[in-house]
Amino acid sequence: MPDIQVLSTHVADLIAAGEVVERPASVVKELCENAVDAGAKSVTVEIQNGGMSLIRVTDDGKGIAPDEVETAFLRHATSKIRSEYDLEAIGTLGFRGEALAAIAAVSRLEVLTRRPADDLGVSLTLEGGVKTDREEAGCPAGTTMLVRDLFYNTPARLKFMKKDAAEGAACLAAVQRQALSHPEVAFKFIRDGKQELLTPGDGQLRSAMYAVLGRDMALGFVPVEGSGEDIQVSGFVSQPTCCRGNRGYQFFFVNGRYIKSQTLTAALEQAYANQRMVGKFPGCVLHLTVKLNRVDVNVHPTKQEVKFGAERQVFSAVYYAVLAALGADKSRPAVTVGTAAKPPAESYQQTSLPLHDFTNHGTAGTVLTVPEGQKDRPSGPFTHPAGPVSAPAAEVPSRPVPQAEVRSPRRADPVQSVGTAQKPDREGATVFKESPPAPAQADFPPVSKEPPPRIEETPPAPAADAAQTDHPVSSEEEPWRIAGELFRTYILVEQGDKVLLIDKHAAHERMNFDRMRSVDYTPMSQTLIAPVVYTPAPEEAAILLDHLAELDRVGFEVEDFGGGSLAVRRVPDYVDMGEVEAALGEIAGKLALTGTTGETERMDEIYHTMACKAAIKGGWKNAPEELERVAKAVISGEVKYCPHGRPVCIELPRTELEKQFKRRP
Ligand code: ADP
Ligand code: MG
């Protein structure tokens, strides 16, 4: 029985109909798929003039039997399925039996093929789908498809082609997707004589990603491993700080097939809720292994869309796998110093990348640089799609102990050391000196002996070991100590062989956010002796009155005062009287934006606003215990990103400093 057969009309009619050859990249895709299906270990794709004048795909797969070569070019001729039942569990990339026929019809095509066991192969030439030549040929085992003058006989189609550069880039992207979907196959891409991609084919997804995305980019990804009912999820997702301005780095594969899926995109992006910046999208290379009969690939001619039997389960499997991966990731953005070190943002600009949105803000002079994605700070509201959210396991005490906070820039504060300040640290050096302090440390650690002018902040209670200067945090964590504070904004921590810089506001904001979202959160609020009565804009009043329960959950008691006015009877204890209107206005604005989204999303918007308001701010003078508490939360890994996705901590390795001071080469 021949391997390649023409499908019956009945089966052919069941196959999603439509055009598969739209541009050179579609030819590249189809030919690569055939090579992979043929069991190739290495595939070389060569194009000229964007693929318009030449596309050559060479593989070392199983080849085609001499007496079946012509059949392969007939419509609905395939070796991959036979009956309609095979359509229910498709395990190959191809199954429609149409690609070769469609490509041959619009080009001058030459195929050279030999099965490894045969002595001789076949060379067959077709023009516009019509056979022009056939002869025996001595050739390497495998198949070479040579497609010339694409669309030479369909001028209407030819008109729609973009510039060679654009078509060529699309061809490269098609090969990149194949390379990421089959790390066990070595892919090579040569454009106009220049090699632009080479993957090792060692079966490691990480290696394929290095080759396709570039090393620096691939380093910003963390591994994902998870499973659900009848489904396995594995691969890599980008760290929240490495999110991009578009979805160009989202690669989803189902059973080795690159697909586009709103379900998968939503599952991925929801796992980043409250961790990524507004307008930034996570990247991923995620492979899903689904039982063949649980996914229908016969929904679109290009086979880039699939239908899942259990959409919800697929969503959950991806969502939880990504969530777990992000939770397990302990890495922090690293700082590089100086001119010698290339800013990481620059090295993201791989020439092979089809899509990127990085601008190179490479800097001259000796400066600290942070990867681009970690630099910019959006001010707009954070929005994210609906979806399940697990309660964060925050360890922040639920009843914060009020702590004096001096916000005004009072300089003449008497300085005093903290509890165990005289205690020597591990190396025997005194960390916090008894007064009089060195001038550089004049305001750290700053606890005023006088009663502070006003209480502005209610930070979480200091941890039991807050007064220690060296913290044995856990068996796997290195001891650390606060070495100072910069600009009253960044907490400077020494830990092992690195320096950590913690953005105290961002970190505290995250702590508050997680605490507010925890199930047992009870807001600390104060009942006002006389309610604040004010008249907001009409829609604003309506929105607030519509969400009284939500407001109550963060400590606001608001009532309708009649005549379009509101009476505010209770406010969160960290909100000043003068800030009540502004805070409620901000919440109303967020609620208006979230519109009809679910309750979790609405509450998250409110928590975002309130977490920021309750947080210590850059420029404030904080008690050492407060800084310790924040640093501890960050170093333990409990806090990684602020609710807007900005990093809370960056690392400066000691080696980097030593390089700058020329202590090491
Ligand atoms: P499909 O891939 O959907 O079966 P195609 O038109 O792409 O349809 O290919 C027709 C048939 O030709 C395939 O089923 C396969 O048997 C054979 N074929 C195509 N390309 C190759 C190749 N590179 N190596 C071996 N066989 C191939
Ligand atoms: Mg095919």
mmCIF file with all atom_site columns, C-alpha atoms and ligand atoms in Angstrom, residues 30 34 80 94 99 303, ligand 2:
data_model
loop_
_atom_site.group_PDB
_atom_site.id
_atom_site.type_symbol
_atom_site.label_atom_id
_atom_site.label_alt_id
_atom_site.label_comp_id
_atom_site.label_asym_id
_atom_site.label_entity_id
_atom_site.label_seq_id
_atom_site.pdbx_PDB_ins_code
_atom_site.Cartn_x
_atom_site.Cartn_y
_atom_site.Cartn_z
_atom_site.occupancy
_atom_site.B_iso_or_equiv
_atom_site.pdbx_formal_charge
_atom_site.auth_seq_id
_atom_site.auth_comp_id
_atom_site.auth_asym_id
_atom_site.auth_atom_id
_atom_site.pdbx_PDB_model_num
ATOM   1 C  CA . GLU A 1 30  ? 4.658  24.446 5.366  1.00 0.00 ? 30  GLU A CA 1
ATOM   2 C  CA . ASN A 1 34  ? 6.888  18.633 6.319  1.00 0.00 ? 34  ASN A CA 1
ATOM   3 C  CA . LYS A 1 80  ? -0.526 11.445 7.581  1.00 0.00 ? 80  LYS A CA 1
ATOM   4 C  CA . GLY A 1 94  ? 0.524  18.338 8.517  1.00 0.00 ? 94  GLY A CA 1
ATOM   5 C  CA . ALA A 1 99  ? 0.526  22.395 0.885  1.00 0.00 ? 99  ALA A CA 1
ATOM   6 C  CA . LYS A 1 303 ? -3.483 25.311 11.533 1.00 0.00 ? 303 LYS A CA 1
HETATM 7 MG MG . MG  B 2 .   ? 2.481  19.483 4.888  1.00 0.00 ? 2   MG  B MG 1
#
